[in-house]
Amino acid sequence: MNQRGAADGCGEPQGFRRHGGAPFTVSVVLPAGGTGERTGLPTPKQFCTVLNRPLISYTIQAFERLSWIQHIVVVVAGESNALMTDIIQRFQHTKVRVVSGGATRHRSIFNGVRALDAGKSGATPDVVIIHDAVRPFVEEDFLFEIAMAAKENGASGAIRPLVSTVIATSSEDYLDHSLERSKYRASEMPQGFLYHVIYQAYQKCSEVDFDFGTECLQLALQHTGTQAKLIEGPPTLWKVTYKRDLAAAESIIKESLCGSACIISDGSERSRELGQCLQRVMGSFDMELDVLPDVIGDASCLSKEWNFIQLSVNGSGLPEVEETVRALEAANRALLHPIVVVWVRFDTSDGLSIMETGARPLLLVELASAAKLQNILLYGIHLHFSEKDAGWSDGSVKRLAELTYTLIHDRNAILAGQMLHA
Amino acid sequence: MNQRGAADGCGEPQGFRRHGGAPFTVSVVLPAGGTGERTGLPTPKQFCTVLNRPLISYTIQAFERLSWIQHIVVVVAGESNALMTDIIQRFQHTKVRVVSGGATRHRSIFNGVRALDAGKSGATPDVVIIHDAVRPFVEEDFLFEIAMAAKENGASGAIRPLVSTVIATSSEDYLDHSLERSKYRASEMPQGFLYHVIYQAYQKCSEVDFDFGTECLQLALQHTGTQAKLIEGPPTLWKVTYKRDLAAAESIIKESLCGSACIISDGSERSRELGQCLQRVMGSFDMELDVLPDVIGDASCLSKEWNFIQLSVNGSGLPEVEETVRALEAANRALLHPIVVVWVRFDTSDGLSIMETGARPLLLVELASAAKLQNILLYGIHLHFSEKDAGWSDGSVKRLAELTYTLIHDRNAILAGQMLHA
Ligand SMILES: [Mg+2]
Ligand SMILES: [Mg+2]
């Protein structure tokens, strides 16, 4: 998710295609019944929203965008059923089925596994991937590795180096001994299983396993003799557990959305110059900018980009901004992430002060309110200089770039419709 | 740090005072020589800035504010010596001494412990607390528990429940077995030691211990027979390790600064009414507001508050804003955290549109630029209504509250000097 391609949800399928087609079928079980007590928030963490969208929808999307994933079974506590169904409709998820969880994590996962049974979903998958709803940043290449290793070994799982030393305690909370870190790993998600391995492991489970077992890999070992292949995963696999993790997740998602922007010039010489100048300065923020004459004519920009900077010199420019917003709405582009449109109004009129030209047109307020309902965040920035000067000053372009970057990066819906000054 | 008192750095000492004076002396060693490869950032994470201040300064402050902490020895890699000295001067830390680290974590900690030797710092402390520079949110009550337990048991350490299942791997990356979670804990920081215990543990250390040992508690057990008392700490003790953790730390610090604000009315009836109305609405954001006639007369507000909302009805109001900013500068109030001042300009003039009254006065730009150099972030919000209406609409006060809250919460320096519209 911290790469551009991962966030756009419309990249080419890699994985199986690159490796020569899908040699077996893969489906997913996402246990999402947790209550999230540890976040300190009233909402279970998988349903907490980041940029106005529940975390679980990001996790679903991480799988749904992969052509080689067939079905995604989300297992929720009974009382969350309606909420989950609403999320699926609102974000137009297509591969998801919702089933009700059991009293413990293992009972819930088994419910999910059973829901993938041939009789219920058409065809039993060869491999089942089990993942946490609160680990939204899983990448295709790693999922591919897990699926392949599960096919070959019967079971596979993500591991990470231990962050802290693990110690054994005596009965009365005194140090007994510390473990040698190099021999142990943290077991994370995703994990992969041949369908019959995970099914059999749960069928043979005792009630104690169902109630207190923590590790699917251990159940597969114990009940089917399958020794799981362990694969070190990236740090982005971490589990959103505390309130602070929601802030971390938000920052990763925001970063993934601000790697590039599309500058739409109004066709004038001045506007092209300003666009090129802005392109240079924004490079220092690690943001790539394409300069285009208009957005409507460029389908690739309209279908991929999360950020648009529309330049207008001396004219109002708002009708063109409205056109851009309409095109984005028509393409249903802001379904998964808010899109930012920054209207840069550039004024070269002499004699008029900021007091007179820099105010906020009411049309901007109205346009921004309407756009916000479609998840499109529209802001204005006013930039003035006198024709008597040689051109814009480095200082004002730098301020313009900083303001533009901060608006794009922060995606703050409260500031939509505001007119800032560079 | 996520409580109001923890952030202001000027609360009453709790701990020893509450428990009846300081029965023994306590000093601190902060190893800060890490290179921070895992953050994916060029700067070691302890020197990464959050709200314009390096993380290590927050950690130092967490100890320095406690009257019962004598000395803080920061152990840095040789090449960071000048940087560290600069940080101490810039943020006016008074209890800190910098010493150079060794080749490994244990050699560095031992250097720090030796620097607390009587010959070098006046008096050897009874108890040494060892903490990580990248765990800035340690609270006084927990430090007190650790110090007391070290005094009583010779050694003590913070533990946390394991977040992930810990598994033993076979030599070829296959699952061997998983550990029973209830018998193990993650060992965290801070840890406490009687001075002679930690000193002796290191003196008896082998070269292998110095180079590969991970756990001070284990060394104390092995070389002095001291069985450490383990105390479960809060989740805020987590270690800032990855880039995402910096975002998490920033969100905790920002939350800690936006729990309350001080409204300064201009004395007019209208302004008092607006203040009370704002007070009610901001309550829904969990922000407590005090309404005052002016800031200069109220020393407690000036010395404690991180956020000021200055109301002016129909007049310019900027001279009063300048007075507030000057008072805050004179009190050196924004040394540790940026202070936010929101100037709310409230317009009741009929016939004048936003186009005419809502523009940004150049004086605001100049004031904000000067204030920013002192770590004071000044923003303007314009609110207009016609006298013909009964009063302000609920909608515009709600927008005012949302904008004010977002400015206070985000503390975005790039937006300082902007004039927003409610
Ligand atoms: Mg793909
Ligand atoms: Mg105190």
JSON list of N, CA, C and O in Angstrom, two decimals, chain A residues 160 164-165 167 173 175 178 185 187-188 218 227-228 230 235 238 242 244 251 360 406 410 412 418 421, chain B residues 160 164-165 167 173 175 178 185 187-188 218 227-228 230 235 238 242 244 247 251 360 406 410 412 418 421:
[
{"chain": "A", "resi": 160, "resn": "ARG", "atom": "N", "xyz": [7.94, -12.85, 11.44]},
{"chain": "A", "resi": 160, "resn": "ARG", "atom": "CA", "xyz": [8.73, -11.62, 11.57]},
{"chain": "A", "resi": 160, "resn": "ARG", "atom": "C", "xyz": [9.75, -11.85, 12.67]},
{"chain": "A", "resi": 160, "resn": "ARG", "atom": "O", "xyz": [9.52, -12.64, 13.59]},
{"chain": "A", "resi": 164, "resn": "SER", "atom": "N", "xyz": [10.87, -7.54, 20.62]},
{"chain": "A", "resi": 164, "resn": "SER", "atom": "CA", "xyz": [11.37, -7.48, 21.99]},
{"chain": "A", "resi": 164, "resn": "SER", "atom": "C", "xyz": [11.95, -8.83, 22.36]},
{"chain": "A", "resi": 164, "resn": "SER", "atom": "O", "xyz": [11.62, -9.84, 21.75]},
{"chain": "A", "resi": 165, "resn": "THR", "atom": "N", "xyz": [12.81, -8.81, 23.37]},
{"chain": "A", "resi": 165, "resn": "THR", "atom": "CA", "xyz": [13.26, -10.07, 23.95]},
{"chain": "A", "resi": 165, "resn": "THR", "atom": "C", "xyz": [12.06, -10.75, 24.60]},
{"chain": "A", "resi": 165, "resn": "THR", "atom": "O", "xyz": [11.24, -10.08, 25.23]},
{"chain": "A", "resi": 167, "resn": "ILE", "atom": "N", "xyz": [10.75, -13.27, 27.45]},
{"chain": "A", "resi": 167, "resn": "ILE", "atom": "CA", "xyz": [11.23, -13.83, 28.70]},
{"chain": "A", "resi": 167, "resn": "ILE", "atom": "C", "xyz": [10.19, -14.75, 29.31]},
{"chain": "A", "resi": 167, "resn": "ILE", "atom": "O", "xyz": [8.98, -14.56, 29.14]},
{"chain": "A", "resi": 173, "resn": "ASP", "atom": "N", "xyz": [5.88, -13.44, 38.96]},
{"chain": "A", "resi": 173, "resn": "ASP", "atom": "CA", "xyz": [6.30, -12.26, 38.21]},
{"chain": "A", "resi": 173, "resn": "ASP", "atom": "C", "xyz": [7.76, -11.87, 38.43]},
{"chain": "A", "resi": 173, "resn": "ASP", "atom": "O", "xyz": [8.08, -10.67, 38.51]},
{"chain": "A", "resi": 175, "resn": "LEU", "atom": "N", "xyz": [11.73, -12.68, 36.87]},
{"chain": "A", "resi": 175, "resn": "LEU", "atom": "CA", "xyz": [12.41, -13.22, 35.69]},
{"chain": "A", "resi": 175, "resn": "LEU", "atom": "C", "xyz": [12.85, -14.64, 35.94]},
{"chain": "A", "resi": 175, "resn": "LEU", "atom": "O", "xyz": [13.53, -14.93, 36.93]},
{"chain": "A", "resi": 178, "resn": "SER", "atom": "N", "xyz": [15.57, -15.53, 29.87]},
{"chain": "A", "resi": 178, "resn": "SER", "atom": "CA", "xyz": [15.17, -14.92, 28.59]},
{"chain": "A", "resi": 178, "resn": "SER", "atom": "C", "xyz": [15.51, -15.89, 27.47]},
{"chain": "A", "resi": 178, "resn": "SER", "atom": "O", "xyz": [16.46, -16.66, 27.56]},
{"chain": "A", "resi": 185, "resn": "ARG", "atom": "N", "xyz": [10.64, -16.80, 16.36]},
{"chain": "A", "resi": 185, "resn": "ARG", "atom": "CA", "xyz": [10.08, -15.80, 15.47]},
{"chain": "A", "resi": 185, "resn": "ARG", "atom": "C", "xyz": [8.66, -15.46, 15.94]},
{"chain": "A", "resi": 185, "resn": "ARG", "atom": "O", "xyz": [8.02, -16.25, 16.63]},
{"chain": "A", "resi": 187, "resn": "SER", "atom": "N", "xyz": [4.92, -15.19, 14.93]},
{"chain": "A", "resi": 187, "resn": "SER", "atom": "CA", "xyz": [4.04, -15.73, 13.89]},
{"chain": "A", "resi": 187, "resn": "SER", "atom": "C", "xyz": [2.98, -14.69, 13.55]},
{"chain": "A", "resi": 187, "resn": "SER", "atom": "O", "xyz": [2.27, -14.21, 14.42]},
{"chain": "A", "resi": 188, "resn": "GLU", "atom": "N", "xyz": [2.91, -14.32, 12.27]},
{"chain": "A", "resi": 188, "resn": "GLU", "atom": "CA", "xyz": [1.97, -13.27, 11.85]},
{"chain": "A", "resi": 188, "resn": "GLU", "atom": "C", "xyz": [0.98, -13.84, 10.84]},
{"chain": "A", "resi": 188, "resn": "GLU", "atom": "O", "xyz": [0.92, -15.04, 10.62]},
{"chain": "A", "resi": 218, "resn": "GLN", "atom": "N", "xyz": [-0.10, -24.55, 14.30]},
{"chain": "A", "resi": 218, "resn": "GLN", "atom": "CA", "xyz": [0.14, -25.58, 15.31]},
{"chain": "A", "resi": 218, "resn": "GLN", "atom": "C", "xyz": [-0.94, -26.68, 15.22]},
{"chain": "A", "resi": 218, "resn": "GLN", "atom": "O", "xyz": [-0.63, -27.87, 15.34]},
{"chain": "A", "resi": 227, "resn": "GLN", "atom": "N", "xyz": [3.98, -29.84, 8.43]},
{"chain": "A", "resi": 227, "resn": "GLN", "atom": "CA", "xyz": [4.93, -28.87, 8.99]},
{"chain": "A", "resi": 227, "resn": "GLN", "atom": "C", "xyz": [4.94, -27.64, 8.11]},
{"chain": "A", "resi": 227, "resn": "GLN", "atom": "O", "xyz": [5.37, -27.67, 6.95]},
{"chain": "A", "resi": 228, "resn": "ALA", "atom": "N", "xyz": [4.45, -26.52, 8.64]},
{"chain": "A", "resi": 228, "resn": "ALA", "atom": "CA", "xyz": [4.27, -25.32, 7.82]},
{"chain": "A", "resi": 228, "resn": "ALA", "atom": "C", "xyz": [5.60, -24.72, 7.40]},
{"chain": "A", "resi": 228, "resn": "ALA", "atom": "O", "xyz": [6.55, -24.66, 8.18]},
{"chain": "A", "resi": 230, "resn": "LEU", "atom": "N", "xyz": [7.69, -21.47, 6.74]},
{"chain": "A", "resi": 230, "resn": "LEU", "atom": "CA", "xyz": [7.63, -20.12, 7.32]},
{"chain": "A", "resi": 230, "resn": "LEU", "atom": "C", "xyz": [8.36, -19.14, 6.41]},
{"chain": "A", "resi": 230, "resn": "LEU", "atom": "O", "xyz": [9.48, -19.41, 5.97]},
{"chain": "A", "resi": 235, "resn": "PRO", "atom": "N", "xyz": [7.51, -5.55, 7.25]},
{"chain": "A", "resi": 235, "resn": "PRO", "atom": "CA", "xyz": [6.97, -4.95, 8.49]},
{"chain": "A", "resi": 235, "resn": "PRO", "atom": "C", "xyz": [5.56, -4.40, 8.32]},
{"chain": "A", "resi": 235, "resn": "PRO", "atom": "O", "xyz": [4.83, -4.28, 9.30]},
{"chain": "A", "resi": 238, "resn": "TRP", "atom": "N", "xyz": [2.12, -5.66, 9.98]},
{"chain": "A", "resi": 238, "resn": "TRP", "atom": "CA", "xyz": [1.73, -5.50, 11.38]},
{"chain": "A", "resi": 238, "resn": "TRP", "atom": "C", "xyz": [0.22, -5.33, 11.55]},
{"chain": "A", "resi": 238, "resn": "TRP", "atom": "O", "xyz": [-0.49, -4.93, 10.65]},
{"chain": "A", "resi": 242, "resn": "TYR", "atom": "N", "xyz": [-3.80, -0.85, 18.44]},
{"chain": "A", "resi": 242, "resn": "TYR", "atom": "CA", "xyz": [-4.07, 0.28, 19.32]},
{"chain": "A", "resi": 242, "resn": "TYR", "atom": "C", "xyz": [-4.54, 1.48, 18.50]},
{"chain": "A", "resi": 242, "resn": "TYR", "atom": "O", "xyz": [-4.37, 1.53, 17.28]},
{"chain": "A", "resi": 244, "resn": "ARG", "atom": "N", "xyz": [-3.18, 4.26, 18.28]},
{"chain": "A", "resi": 244, "resn": "ARG", "atom": "CA", "xyz": [-2.05, 4.85, 17.56]},
{"chain": "A", "resi": 244, "resn": "ARG", "atom": "C", "xyz": [-1.80, 4.14, 16.23]},
{"chain": "A", "resi": 244, "resn": "ARG", "atom": "O", "xyz": [-1.27, 4.73, 15.29]},
{"chain": "A", "resi": 251, "resn": "SER", "atom": "N", "xyz": [-1.39, 7.27, 7.97]},
{"chain": "A", "resi": 251, "resn": "SER", "atom": "CA", "xyz": [-0.23, 7.91, 7.36]},
{"chain": "A", "resi": 251, "resn": "SER", "atom": "C", "xyz": [0.30, 7.08, 6.20]},
{"chain": "A", "resi": 251, "resn": "SER", "atom": "O", "xyz": [0.74, 7.64, 5.19]},
{"chain": "A", "resi": 360, "resn": "ARG", "atom": "N", "xyz": [-12.61, 34.71, -1.67]},
{"chain": "A", "resi": 360, "resn": "ARG", "atom": "CA", "xyz": [-13.11, 33.40, -2.07]},
{"chain": "A", "resi": 360, "resn": "ARG", "atom": "C", "xyz": [-14.41, 33.53, -2.86]},
{"chain": "A", "resi": 360, "resn": "ARG", "atom": "O", "xyz": [-15.41, 34.02, -2.33]},
{"chain": "A", "resi": 406, "resn": "THR", "atom": "N", "xyz": [0.68, 20.13, 1.01]},
{"chain": "A", "resi": 406, "resn": "THR", "atom": "CA", "xyz": [0.02, 19.90, 2.30]},
{"chain": "A", "resi": 406, "resn": "THR", "atom": "C", "xyz": [-1.47, 19.56, 2.08]},
{"chain": "A", "resi": 406, "resn": "THR", "atom": "O", "xyz": [-2.02, 18.68, 2.74]},
{"chain": "A", "resi": 410, "resn": "ASP", "atom": "N", "xyz": [-2.58, 15.88, 3.21]},
{"chain": "A", "resi": 410, "resn": "ASP", "atom": "CA", "xyz": [-3.45, 15.77, 4.38]},
{"chain": "A", "resi": 410, "resn": "ASP", "atom": "C", "xyz": [-4.88, 15.31, 4.03]},
{"chain": "A", "resi": 410, "resn": "ASP", "atom": "O", "xyz": [-5.55, 14.72, 4.86]},
{"chain": "A", "resi": 412, "resn": "ASN", "atom": "N", "xyz": [-7.64, 16.77, 4.00]},
{"chain": "A", "resi": 412, "resn": "ASN", "atom": "CA", "xyz": [-8.50, 17.19, 5.10]},
{"chain": "A", "resi": 412, "resn": "ASN", "atom": "C", "xyz": [-9.84, 17.68, 4.56]},
{"chain": "A", "resi": 412, "resn": "ASN", "atom": "O", "xyz": [-9.91, 18.74, 3.93]},
{"chain": "A", "resi": 418, "resn": "GLN", "atom": "N", "xyz": [-12.01, 25.94, 0.95]},
{"chain": "A", "resi": 418, "resn": "GLN", "atom": "CA", "xyz": [-11.26, 27.12, 1.40]},
{"chain": "A", "resi": 418, "resn": "GLN", "atom": "C", "xyz": [-10.38, 27.65, 0.27]},
{"chain": "A", "resi": 418, "resn": "GLN", "atom": "O", "xyz": [-9.98, 26.92, -0.63]},
{"chain": "A", "resi": 421, "resn": "HIS", "atom": "N", "xyz": [-3.79, 31.34, 0.28]},
{"chain": "A", "resi": 421, "resn": "HIS", "atom": "CA", "xyz": [-2.97, 32.34, -0.43]},
{"chain": "A", "resi": 421, "resn": "HIS", "atom": "C", "xyz": [-1.50, 31.96, -0.41]},
{"chain": "A", "resi": 421, "resn": "HIS", "atom": "O", "xyz": [-0.93, 31.74, 0.65]},
{"chain": "B", "resi": 160, "resn": "ARG", "atom": "N", "xyz": [5.28, -6.67, 28.70]},
{"chain": "B", "resi": 160, "resn": "ARG", "atom": "CA", "xyz": [3.99, -6.54, 28.03]},
{"chain": "B", "resi": 160, "resn": "ARG", "atom": "C", "xyz": [3.55, -7.93, 27.59]},
{"chain": "B", "resi": 160, "resn": "ARG", "atom": "O", "xyz": [4.39, -8.80, 27.36]},
{"chain": "B", "resi": 164, "resn": "SER", "atom": "N", "xyz": [2.11, -11.28, 19.26]},
{"chain": "B", "resi": 164, "resn": "SER", "atom": "CA", "xyz": [1.99, -12.40, 18.32]},
{"chain": "B", "resi": 164, "resn": "SER", "atom": "C", "xyz": [2.36, -13.68, 19.05]},
{"chain": "B", "resi": 164, "resn": "SER", "atom": "O", "xyz": [3.05, -13.66, 20.05]},
{"chain": "B", "resi": 165, "resn": "THR", "atom": "N", "xyz": [1.91, -14.79, 18.50]},
{"chain": "B", "resi": 165, "resn": "THR", "atom": "CA", "xyz": [2.38, -16.09, 18.97]},
{"chain": "B", "resi": 165, "resn": "THR", "atom": "C", "xyz": [3.86, -16.20, 18.63]},
{"chain": "B", "resi": 165, "resn": "THR", "atom": "O", "xyz": [4.30, -15.77, 17.56]},
{"chain": "B", "resi": 167, "resn": "ILE", "atom": "N", "xyz": [6.98, -18.62, 17.82]},
{"chain": "B", "resi": 167, "resn": "ILE", "atom": "CA", "xyz": [7.19, -19.98, 17.38]},
{"chain": "B", "resi": 167, "resn": "ILE", "atom": "C", "xyz": [8.68, -20.29, 17.26]},
{"chain": "B", "resi": 167, "resn": "ILE", "atom": "O", "xyz": [9.50, -19.41, 16.99]},
{"chain": "B", "resi": 173, "resn": "ASP", "atom": "N", "xyz": [13.60, -23.29, 8.30]},
{"chain": "B", "resi": 173, "resn": "ASP", "atom": "CA", "xyz": [12.43, -22.43, 8.21]},
{"chain": "B", "resi": 173, "resn": "ASP", "atom": "C", "xyz": [11.11, -23.17, 8.14]},
{"chain": "B", "resi": 173, "resn": "ASP", "atom": "O", "xyz": [10.21, -22.77, 7.40]},
{"chain": "B", "resi": 175, "resn": "LEU", "atom": "N", "xyz": [8.03, -24.82, 10.73]},
{"chain": "B", "resi": 175, "resn": "LEU", "atom": "CA", "xyz": [7.53, -24.74, 12.09]},
{"chain": "B", "resi": 175, "resn": "LEU", "atom": "C", "xyz": [8.02, -25.92, 12.92]},
{"chain": "B", "resi": 175, "resn": "LEU", "atom": "O", "xyz": [7.87, -27.06, 12.53]},
{"chain": "B", "resi": 178, "resn": "SER", "atom": "N", "xyz": [4.97, -24.08, 18.60]},
{"chain": "B", "resi": 178, "resn": "SER", "atom": "CA", "xyz": [4.65, -22.72, 19.05]},
{"chain": "B", "resi": 178, "resn": "SER", "atom": "C", "xyz": [4.67, -22.70, 20.58]},
{"chain": "B", "resi": 178, "resn": "SER", "atom": "O", "xyz": [4.39, -23.71, 21.23]},
{"chain": "B", "resi": 185, "resn": "ARG", "atom": "N", "xyz": [6.49, -13.43, 28.22]},
{"chain": "B", "resi": 185, "resn": "ARG", "atom": "CA", "xyz": [6.17, -12.01, 28.11]},
{"chain": "B", "resi": 185, "resn": "ARG", "atom": "C", "xyz": [7.20, -11.34, 27.23]},
{"chain": "B", "resi": 185, "resn": "ARG", "atom": "O", "xyz": [8.33, -11.81, 27.11]},
{"chain": "B", "resi": 187, "resn": "SER", "atom": "N", "xyz": [9.81, -8.45, 26.93]},
{"chain": "B", "resi": 187, "resn": "SER", "atom": "CA", "xyz": [10.56, -7.59, 27.85]},
{"chain": "B", "resi": 187, "resn": "SER", "atom": "C", "xyz": [10.75, -6.23, 27.20]},
{"chain": "B", "resi": 187, "resn": "SER", "atom": "O", "xyz": [11.25, -6.12, 26.08]},
{"chain": "B", "resi": 188, "resn": "GLU", "atom": "N", "xyz": [10.32, -5.18, 27.89]},
{"chain": "B", "resi": 188, "resn": "GLU", "atom": "CA", "xyz": [10.37, -3.83, 27.34]},
{"chain": "B", "resi": 188, "resn": "GLU", "atom": "C", "xyz": [11.24, -2.94, 28.21]},
{"chain": "B", "resi": 188, "resn": "GLU", "atom": "O", "xyz": [11.91, -3.41, 29.12]},
{"chain": "B", "resi": 218, "resn": "GLN", "atom": "N", "xyz": [18.88, -10.26, 32.21]},
{"chain": "B", "resi": 218, "resn": "GLN", "atom": "CA", "xyz": [19.49, -11.58, 32.17]},
{"chain": "B", "resi": 218, "resn": "GLN", "atom": "C", "xyz": [20.94, -11.50, 32.70]},
{"chain": "B", "resi": 218, "resn": "GLN", "atom": "O", "xyz": [21.40, -12.39, 33.42]},
{"chain": "B", "resi": 227, "resn": "GLN", "atom": "N", "xyz": [17.21, -11.63, 40.83]},
{"chain": "B", "resi": 227, "resn": "GLN", "atom": "CA", "xyz": [16.05, -12.00, 40.03]},
{"chain": "B", "resi": 227, "resn": "GLN", "atom": "C", "xyz": [15.13, -10.78, 39.90]},
{"chain": "B", "resi": 227, "resn": "GLN", "atom": "O", "xyz": [14.53, -10.33, 40.87]},
{"chain": "B", "resi": 228, "resn": "ALA", "atom": "N", "xyz": [15.03, -10.26, 38.68]},
{"chain": "B", "resi": 228, "resn": "ALA", "atom": "CA", "xyz": [14.31, -9.00, 38.49]},
{"chain": "B", "resi": 228, "resn": "ALA", "atom": "C", "xyz": [12.82, -9.17, 38.72]},
{"chain": "B", "resi": 228, "resn": "ALA", "atom": "O", "xyz": [12.22, -10.16, 38.32]},
{"chain": "B", "resi": 230, "resn": "LEU", "atom": "N", "xyz": [9.21, -8.17, 37.60]},
{"chain": "B", "resi": 230, "resn": "LEU", "atom": "CA", "xyz": [8.63, -7.78, 36.31]},
{"chain": "B", "resi": 230, "resn": "LEU", "atom": "C", "xyz": [7.29, -7.09, 36.52]},
{"chain": "B", "resi": 230, "resn": "LEU", "atom": "O", "xyz": [6.45, -7.58, 37.28]},
{"chain": "B", "resi": 235, "resn": "PRO", "atom": "N", "xyz": [0.55, 0.13, 27.10]},
{"chain": "B", "resi": 235, "resn": "PRO", "atom": "CA", "xyz": [0.94, -0.04, 25.70]},
{"chain": "B", "resi": 235, "resn": "PRO", "atom": "C", "xyz": [1.73, 1.14, 25.14]},
{"chain": "B", "resi": 235, "resn": "PRO", "atom": "O", "xyz": [2.46, 1.00, 24.17]},
{"chain": "B", "resi": 238, "resn": "TRP", "atom": "N", "xyz": [5.56, 1.35, 23.93]},
{"chain": "B", "resi": 238, "resn": "TRP", "atom": "CA", "xyz": [6.09, 0.76, 22.68]},
{"chain": "B", "resi": 238, "resn": "TRP", "atom": "C", "xyz": [7.24, 1.58, 22.11]},
{"chain": "B", "resi": 238, "resn": "TRP", "atom": "O", "xyz": [7.35, 2.77, 22.35]},
{"chain": "B", "resi": 242, "resn": "TYR", "atom": "N", "xyz": [9.54, 1.85, 13.25]},
{"chain": "B", "resi": 242, "resn": "TYR", "atom": "CA", "xyz": [9.33, 2.04, 11.82]},
{"chain": "B", "resi": 242, "resn": "TYR", "atom": "C", "xyz": [8.85, 3.47, 11.56]},
{"chain": "B", "resi": 242, "resn": "TYR", "atom": "O", "xyz": [8.42, 4.16, 12.48]},
{"chain": "B", "resi": 244, "resn": "ARG", "atom": "N", "xyz": [6.16, 4.33, 10.26]},
{"chain": "B", "resi": 244, "resn": "ARG", "atom": "CA", "xyz": [4.76, 4.46, 10.68]},
{"chain": "B", "resi": 244, "resn": "ARG", "atom": "C", "xyz": [4.64, 4.79, 12.17]},
{"chain": "B", "resi": 244, "resn": "ARG", "atom": "O", "xyz": [3.69, 5.42, 12.61]},
{"chain": "B", "resi": 247, "resn": "ALA", "atom": "N", "xyz": [4.52, 8.45, 12.79]},
{"chain": "B", "resi": 247, "resn": "ALA", "atom": "CA", "xyz": [3.17, 8.99, 12.60]},
{"chain": "B", "resi": 247, "resn": "ALA", "atom": "C", "xyz": [2.31, 8.71, 13.83]},
{"chain": "B", "resi": 247, "resn": "ALA", "atom": "O", "xyz": [1.53, 9.56, 14.26]},
{"chain": "B", "resi": 251, "resn": "SER", "atom": "N", "xyz": [0.68, 11.49, 16.35]},
{"chain": "B", "resi": 251, "resn": "SER", "atom": "CA", "xyz": [-0.75, 11.57, 16.66]},
{"chain": "B", "resi": 251, "resn": "SER", "atom": "C", "xyz": [-0.98, 11.58, 18.17]},
{"chain": "B", "resi": 251, "resn": "SER", "atom": "O", "xyz": [-1.88, 12.27, 18.65]},
{"chain": "B", "resi": 360, "resn": "ARG", "atom": "N", "xyz": [-7.75, 38.52, 3.29]},
{"chain": "B", "resi": 360, "resn": "ARG", "atom": "CA", "xyz": [-6.71, 38.34, 4.30]},
{"chain": "B", "resi": 360, "resn": "ARG", "atom": "C", "xyz": [-5.93, 39.62, 4.50]},
{"chain": "B", "resi": 360, "resn": "ARG", "atom": "O", "xyz": [-5.28, 40.10, 3.58]},
{"chain": "B", "resi": 406, "resn": "THR", "atom": "N", "xyz": [-9.73, 21.67, 13.68]},
{"chain": "B", "resi": 406, "resn": "THR", "atom": "CA", "xyz": [-8.76, 21.09, 12.74]},
{"chain": "B", "resi": 406, "resn": "THR", "atom": "C", "xyz": [-7.44, 21.87, 12.77]},
{"chain": "B", "resi": 406, "resn": "THR", "atom": "O", "xyz": [-6.36, 21.28, 12.72]},
{"chain": "B", "resi": 410, "resn": "ASP", "atom": "N", "xyz": [-4.26, 19.78, 14.04]},
{"chain": "B", "resi": 410, "resn": "ASP", "atom": "CA", "xyz": [-3.23, 19.45, 13.05]},
{"chain": "B", "resi": 410, "resn": "ASP", "atom": "C", "xyz": [-1.93, 20.21, 13.26]},
{"chain": "B", "resi": 410, "resn": "ASP", "atom": "O", "xyz": [-0.87, 19.74, 12.88]},
{"chain": "B", "resi": 412, "resn": "ASN", "atom": "N", "xyz": [-0.52, 22.54, 11.72]},
{"chain": "B", "resi": 412, "resn": "ASN", "atom": "CA", "xyz": [0.20, 22.54, 10.45]},
{"chain": "B", "resi": 412, "resn": "ASN", "atom": "C", "xyz": [0.86, 23.90, 10.22]},
{"chain": "B", "resi": 412, "resn": "ASN", "atom": "O", "xyz": [0.20, 24.91, 9.99]},
{"chain": "B", "resi": 418, "resn": "GLN", "atom": "N", "xyz": [-2.77, 31.80, 7.09]},
{"chain": "B", "resi": 418, "resn": "GLN", "atom": "CA", "xyz": [-3.91, 31.74, 6.18]},
{"chain": "B", "resi": 418, "resn": "GLN", "atom": "C", "xyz": [-5.18, 32.27, 6.87]},
{"chain": "B", "resi": 418, "resn": "GLN", "atom": "O", "xyz": [-5.30, 32.23, 8.09]},
{"chain": "B", "resi": 421, "resn": "HIS", "atom": "N", "xyz": [-12.52, 30.61, 6.01]},
{"chain": "B", "resi": 421, "resn": "HIS", "atom": "CA", "xyz": [-13.88, 31.13, 6.09]},
{"chain": "B", "resi": 421, "resn": "HIS", "atom": "C", "xyz": [-14.86, 30.11, 6.65]},
{"chain": "B", "resi": 421, "resn": "HIS", "atom": "O", "xyz": [-14.93, 29.01, 6.13]}
]
